[in-house]
Short mmCIF file of C-alpha atoms and ligand atoms in Angstrom, two decimals:
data_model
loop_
_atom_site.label_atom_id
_atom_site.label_comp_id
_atom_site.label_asym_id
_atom_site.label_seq_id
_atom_site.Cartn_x
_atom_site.Cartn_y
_atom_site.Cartn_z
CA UNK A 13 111.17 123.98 115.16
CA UNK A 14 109.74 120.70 115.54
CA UNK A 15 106.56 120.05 116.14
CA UNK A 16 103.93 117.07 117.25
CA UNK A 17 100.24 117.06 116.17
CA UNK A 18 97.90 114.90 117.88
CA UNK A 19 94.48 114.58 117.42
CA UNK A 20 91.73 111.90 116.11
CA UNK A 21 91.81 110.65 112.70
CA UNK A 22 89.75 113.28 111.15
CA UNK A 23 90.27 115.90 113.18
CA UNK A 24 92.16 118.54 110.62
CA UNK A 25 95.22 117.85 111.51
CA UNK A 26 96.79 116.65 108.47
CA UNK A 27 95.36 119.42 106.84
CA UNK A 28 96.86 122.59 109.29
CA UNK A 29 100.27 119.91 108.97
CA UNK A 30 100.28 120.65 105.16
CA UNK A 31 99.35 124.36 105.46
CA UNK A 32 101.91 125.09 108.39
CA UNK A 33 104.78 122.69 106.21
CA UNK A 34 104.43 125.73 103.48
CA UNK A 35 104.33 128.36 105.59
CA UNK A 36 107.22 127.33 107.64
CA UNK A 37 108.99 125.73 105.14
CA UNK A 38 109.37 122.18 107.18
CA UNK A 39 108.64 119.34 105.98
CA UNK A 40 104.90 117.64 106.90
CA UNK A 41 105.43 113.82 108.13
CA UNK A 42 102.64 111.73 108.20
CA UNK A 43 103.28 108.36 109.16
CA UNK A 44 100.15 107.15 107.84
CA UNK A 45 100.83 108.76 104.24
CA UNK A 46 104.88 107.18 104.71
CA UNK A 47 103.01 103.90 104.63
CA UNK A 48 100.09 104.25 102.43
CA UNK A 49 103.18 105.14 100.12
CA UNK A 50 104.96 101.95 100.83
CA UNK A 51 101.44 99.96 99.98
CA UNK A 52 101.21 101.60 96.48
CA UNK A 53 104.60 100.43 95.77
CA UNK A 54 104.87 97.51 96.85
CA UNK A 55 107.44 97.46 99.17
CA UNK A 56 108.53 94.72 101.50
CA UNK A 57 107.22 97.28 104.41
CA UNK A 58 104.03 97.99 102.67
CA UNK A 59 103.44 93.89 102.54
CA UNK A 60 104.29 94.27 106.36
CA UNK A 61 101.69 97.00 107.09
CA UNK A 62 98.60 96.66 105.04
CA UNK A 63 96.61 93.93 106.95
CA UNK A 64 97.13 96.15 110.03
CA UNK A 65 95.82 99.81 108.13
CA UNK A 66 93.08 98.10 106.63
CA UNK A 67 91.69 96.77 109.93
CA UNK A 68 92.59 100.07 111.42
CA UNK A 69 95.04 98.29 113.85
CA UNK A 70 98.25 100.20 114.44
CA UNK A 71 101.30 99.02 113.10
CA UNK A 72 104.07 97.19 115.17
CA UNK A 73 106.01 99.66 116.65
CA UNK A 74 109.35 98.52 115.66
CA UNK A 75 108.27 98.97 111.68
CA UNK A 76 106.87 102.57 112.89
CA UNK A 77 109.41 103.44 114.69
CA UNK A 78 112.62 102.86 111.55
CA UNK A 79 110.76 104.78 109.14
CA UNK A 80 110.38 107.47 111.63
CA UNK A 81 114.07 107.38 112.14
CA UNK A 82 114.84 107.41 108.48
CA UNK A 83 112.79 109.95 107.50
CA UNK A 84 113.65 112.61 110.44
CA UNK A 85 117.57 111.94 109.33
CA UNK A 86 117.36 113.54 105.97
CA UNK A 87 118.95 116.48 105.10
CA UNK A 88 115.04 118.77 104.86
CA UNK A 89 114.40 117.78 108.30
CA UNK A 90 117.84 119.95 109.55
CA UNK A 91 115.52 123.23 110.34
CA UNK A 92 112.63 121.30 111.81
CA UNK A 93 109.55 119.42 111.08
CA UNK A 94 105.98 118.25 111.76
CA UNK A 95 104.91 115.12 113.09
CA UNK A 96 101.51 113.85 112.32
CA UNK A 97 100.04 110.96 113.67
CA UNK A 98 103.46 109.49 115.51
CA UNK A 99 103.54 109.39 118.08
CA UNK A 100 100.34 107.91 119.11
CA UNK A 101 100.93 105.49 122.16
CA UNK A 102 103.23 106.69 125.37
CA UNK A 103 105.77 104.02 124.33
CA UNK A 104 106.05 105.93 121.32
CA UNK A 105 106.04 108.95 122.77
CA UNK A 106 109.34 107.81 124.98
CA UNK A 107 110.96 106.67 121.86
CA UNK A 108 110.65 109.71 119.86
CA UNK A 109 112.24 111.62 123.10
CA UNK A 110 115.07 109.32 122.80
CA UNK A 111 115.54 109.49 119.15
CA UNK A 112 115.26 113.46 119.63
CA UNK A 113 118.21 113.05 121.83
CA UNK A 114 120.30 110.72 119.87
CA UNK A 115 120.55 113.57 117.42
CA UNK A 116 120.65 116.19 120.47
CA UNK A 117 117.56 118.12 119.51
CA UNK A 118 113.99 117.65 121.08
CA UNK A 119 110.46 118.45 120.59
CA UNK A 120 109.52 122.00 120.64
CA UNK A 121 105.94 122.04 120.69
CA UNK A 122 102.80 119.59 120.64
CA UNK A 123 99.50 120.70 119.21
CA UNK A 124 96.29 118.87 120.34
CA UNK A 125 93.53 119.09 118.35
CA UNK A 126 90.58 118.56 120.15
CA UNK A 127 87.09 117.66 118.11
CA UNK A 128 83.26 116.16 119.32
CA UNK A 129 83.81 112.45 117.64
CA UNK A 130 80.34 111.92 116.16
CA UNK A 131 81.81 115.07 113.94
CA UNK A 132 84.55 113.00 112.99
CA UNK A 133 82.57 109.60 111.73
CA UNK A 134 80.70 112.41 109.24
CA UNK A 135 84.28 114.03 108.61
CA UNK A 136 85.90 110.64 107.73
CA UNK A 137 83.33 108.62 106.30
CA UNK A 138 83.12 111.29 103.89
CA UNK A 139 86.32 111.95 102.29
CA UNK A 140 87.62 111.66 99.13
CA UNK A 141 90.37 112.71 96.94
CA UNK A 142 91.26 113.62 93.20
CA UNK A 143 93.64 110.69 92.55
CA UNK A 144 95.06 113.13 89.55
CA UNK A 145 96.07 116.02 91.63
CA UNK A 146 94.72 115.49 95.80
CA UNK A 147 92.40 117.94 95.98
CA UNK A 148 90.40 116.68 98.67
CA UNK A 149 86.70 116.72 99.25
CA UNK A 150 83.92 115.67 101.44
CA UNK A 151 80.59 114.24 100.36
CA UNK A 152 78.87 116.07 103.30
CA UNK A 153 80.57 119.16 103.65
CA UNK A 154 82.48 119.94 100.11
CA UNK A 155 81.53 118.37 97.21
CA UNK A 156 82.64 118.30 93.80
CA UNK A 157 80.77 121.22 92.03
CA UNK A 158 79.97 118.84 88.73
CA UNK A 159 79.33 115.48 90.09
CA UNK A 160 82.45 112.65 89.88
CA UNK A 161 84.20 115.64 87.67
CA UNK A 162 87.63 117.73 90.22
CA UNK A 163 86.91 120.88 90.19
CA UNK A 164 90.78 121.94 89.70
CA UNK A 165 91.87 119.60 87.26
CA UNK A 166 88.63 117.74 85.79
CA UNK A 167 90.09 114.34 86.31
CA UNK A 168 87.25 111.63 87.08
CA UNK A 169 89.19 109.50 88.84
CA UNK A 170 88.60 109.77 92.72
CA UNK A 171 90.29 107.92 95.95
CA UNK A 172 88.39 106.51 98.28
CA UNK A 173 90.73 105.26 101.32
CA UNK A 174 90.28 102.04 102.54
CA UNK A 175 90.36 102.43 105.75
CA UNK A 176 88.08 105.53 105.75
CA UNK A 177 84.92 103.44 105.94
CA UNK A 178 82.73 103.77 109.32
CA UNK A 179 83.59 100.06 110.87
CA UNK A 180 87.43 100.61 110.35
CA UNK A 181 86.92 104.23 111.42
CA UNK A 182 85.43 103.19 114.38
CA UNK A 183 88.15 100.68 115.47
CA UNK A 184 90.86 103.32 115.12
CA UNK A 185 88.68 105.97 116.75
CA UNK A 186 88.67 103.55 119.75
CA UNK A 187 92.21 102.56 119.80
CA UNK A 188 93.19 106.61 119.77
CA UNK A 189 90.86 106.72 122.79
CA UNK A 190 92.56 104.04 124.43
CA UNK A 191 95.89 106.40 124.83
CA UNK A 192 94.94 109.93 123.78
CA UNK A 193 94.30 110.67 127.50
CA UNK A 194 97.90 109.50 128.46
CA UNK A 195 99.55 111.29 125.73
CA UNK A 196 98.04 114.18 126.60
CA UNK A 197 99.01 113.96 130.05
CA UNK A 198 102.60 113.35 128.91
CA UNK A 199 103.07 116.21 126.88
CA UNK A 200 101.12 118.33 129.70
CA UNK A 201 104.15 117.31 131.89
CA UNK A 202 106.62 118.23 129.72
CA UNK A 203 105.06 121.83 129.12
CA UNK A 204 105.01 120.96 125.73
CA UNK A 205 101.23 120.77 125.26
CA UNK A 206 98.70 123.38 123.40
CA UNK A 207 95.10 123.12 122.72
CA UNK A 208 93.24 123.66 119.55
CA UNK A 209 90.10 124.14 119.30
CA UNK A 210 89.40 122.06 115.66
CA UNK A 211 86.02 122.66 114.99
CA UNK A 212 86.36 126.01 113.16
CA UNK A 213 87.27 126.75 109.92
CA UNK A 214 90.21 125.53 108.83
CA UNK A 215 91.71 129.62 107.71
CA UNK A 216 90.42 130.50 111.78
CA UNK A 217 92.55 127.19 113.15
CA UNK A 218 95.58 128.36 110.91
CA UNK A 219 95.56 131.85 112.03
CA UNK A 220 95.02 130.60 115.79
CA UNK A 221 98.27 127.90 115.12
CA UNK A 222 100.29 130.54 113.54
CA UNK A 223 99.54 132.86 116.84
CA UNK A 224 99.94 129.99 119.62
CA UNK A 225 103.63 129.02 117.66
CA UNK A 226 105.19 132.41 116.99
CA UNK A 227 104.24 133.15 120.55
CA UNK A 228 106.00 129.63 121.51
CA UNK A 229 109.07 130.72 119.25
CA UNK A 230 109.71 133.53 121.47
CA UNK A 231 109.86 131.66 124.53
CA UNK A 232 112.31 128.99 123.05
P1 AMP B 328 96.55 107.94 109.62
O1 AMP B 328 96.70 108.33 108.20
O2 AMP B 328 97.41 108.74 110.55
O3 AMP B 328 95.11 107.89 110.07
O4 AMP B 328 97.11 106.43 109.76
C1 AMP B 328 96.54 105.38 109.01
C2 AMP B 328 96.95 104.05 109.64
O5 AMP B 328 98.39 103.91 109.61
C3 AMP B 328 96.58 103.86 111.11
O6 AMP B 328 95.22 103.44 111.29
C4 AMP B 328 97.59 102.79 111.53
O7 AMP B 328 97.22 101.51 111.03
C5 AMP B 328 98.85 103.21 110.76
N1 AMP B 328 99.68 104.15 111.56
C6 AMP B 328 99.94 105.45 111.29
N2 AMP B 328 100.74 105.99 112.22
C7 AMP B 328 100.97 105.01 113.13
C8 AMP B 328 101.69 104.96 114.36
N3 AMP B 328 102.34 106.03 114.86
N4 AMP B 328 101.72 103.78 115.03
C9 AMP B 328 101.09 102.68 114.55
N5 AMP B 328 100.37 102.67 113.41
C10 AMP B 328 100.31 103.81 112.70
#
């Protein structure tokens, strides 16, 4: 099955990607971690994108759209897979339905996951992460238990991302305005589209995806 999350930075998605990648065994692509990996090492596509994720800008889409193309070619992406955060402008949208054709497949199912935004600037501005083994955390909502110290592995060493601060957050919050709405729409034409509701928990937003997609299964 392959599946589409949208939904504001901050809004869970990337979480319920990671959680539904285990449970259905398909692999969790987030564009934003593909090149937040090419940053750290240095690659001649990390040089490319870093001015652009650091002013919360999106990326050109020709760089976006070959490491898409690479990355849905490999041999774990066979039974299916889960997009998150491509695509995120209707020109992006169009190529990934071409793409999905070129290997005669197509989308299954998008997930929107809809969230008040003042929410998200407390969600985002928050965040951190255990730089030892990811455990992530939020300085408003889910603290370490022993200050600076991870509570799973006791590493001290935290990750603060750089484009998680409010004035960068802001700027991408209001470019994902700018073409949530059409995406939406898009996806609503193509009876693709399902609603999330991502303010609950994140077990209640799991169960409720795991409902809404074997249901979907059974129509496919
Ligand atoms: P994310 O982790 O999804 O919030 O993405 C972090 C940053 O990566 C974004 O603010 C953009 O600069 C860049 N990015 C991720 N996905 C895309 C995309 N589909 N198109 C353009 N830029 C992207």
């Amino acid at each position: 099955m392959n599946i589409v999350f949208l939904g504001a930075p901050g809004s869970g998605k990337g979480t319920q990607a990671s959680m539904l990648s285990t449970e259905l065994a398909i692999p969790h692509i987030s564009t934003g971690d593909l090149f937040r990996s090419e940053i750290n090492n240095k690659t001649e596509t990390g040089l490319k994108v870093k001015s652009y994720i650091d002013s919360g800008n999106l990326v050109p889409d020709s760089v976006v759209i070959d490491i898409i193309k690479l990355r849905i070619s490999l041999d774990d992406c066979k039974q299916g897979f889960i997009l998150d955060g491509f695509p995120r402008t209707i020109e992006q949208a169009e190529m990934l339905s071409e793409m999905m054709l070129d290997i005669k497949d197509k989308i299954n199912l998008v997930v929107n996951f809809e969230i008040d935004q003042d929410i998200l600037i407390k969600r985002i501005s928050g965040r951190f992460s255990c730089n030892n083994c990811g455990e992530v955390y939020n300085k408003f909502y889910k603290n370490t238990k022993v200050e600076h110290v991870c509570d799973k592995c006791a590493s001290r060493n935290f990750l603060f991302r750089s484009d998680d601060n409010e004035e960068v957050l802001k700027e991408r919050l209001k470019i994902y305005n700018k073409s949530a709405n059409n995406l939406v729409e898009f996806y609503k034409k193509n009876n693709l589209l399902i609603s999330i509701d991502a303010l609950e928990s994140a077990s209640l937003i799991f169960e409720n995806l795991m409902k809404t997609i074997s249901k979907n299964s059974k129509i496919n």
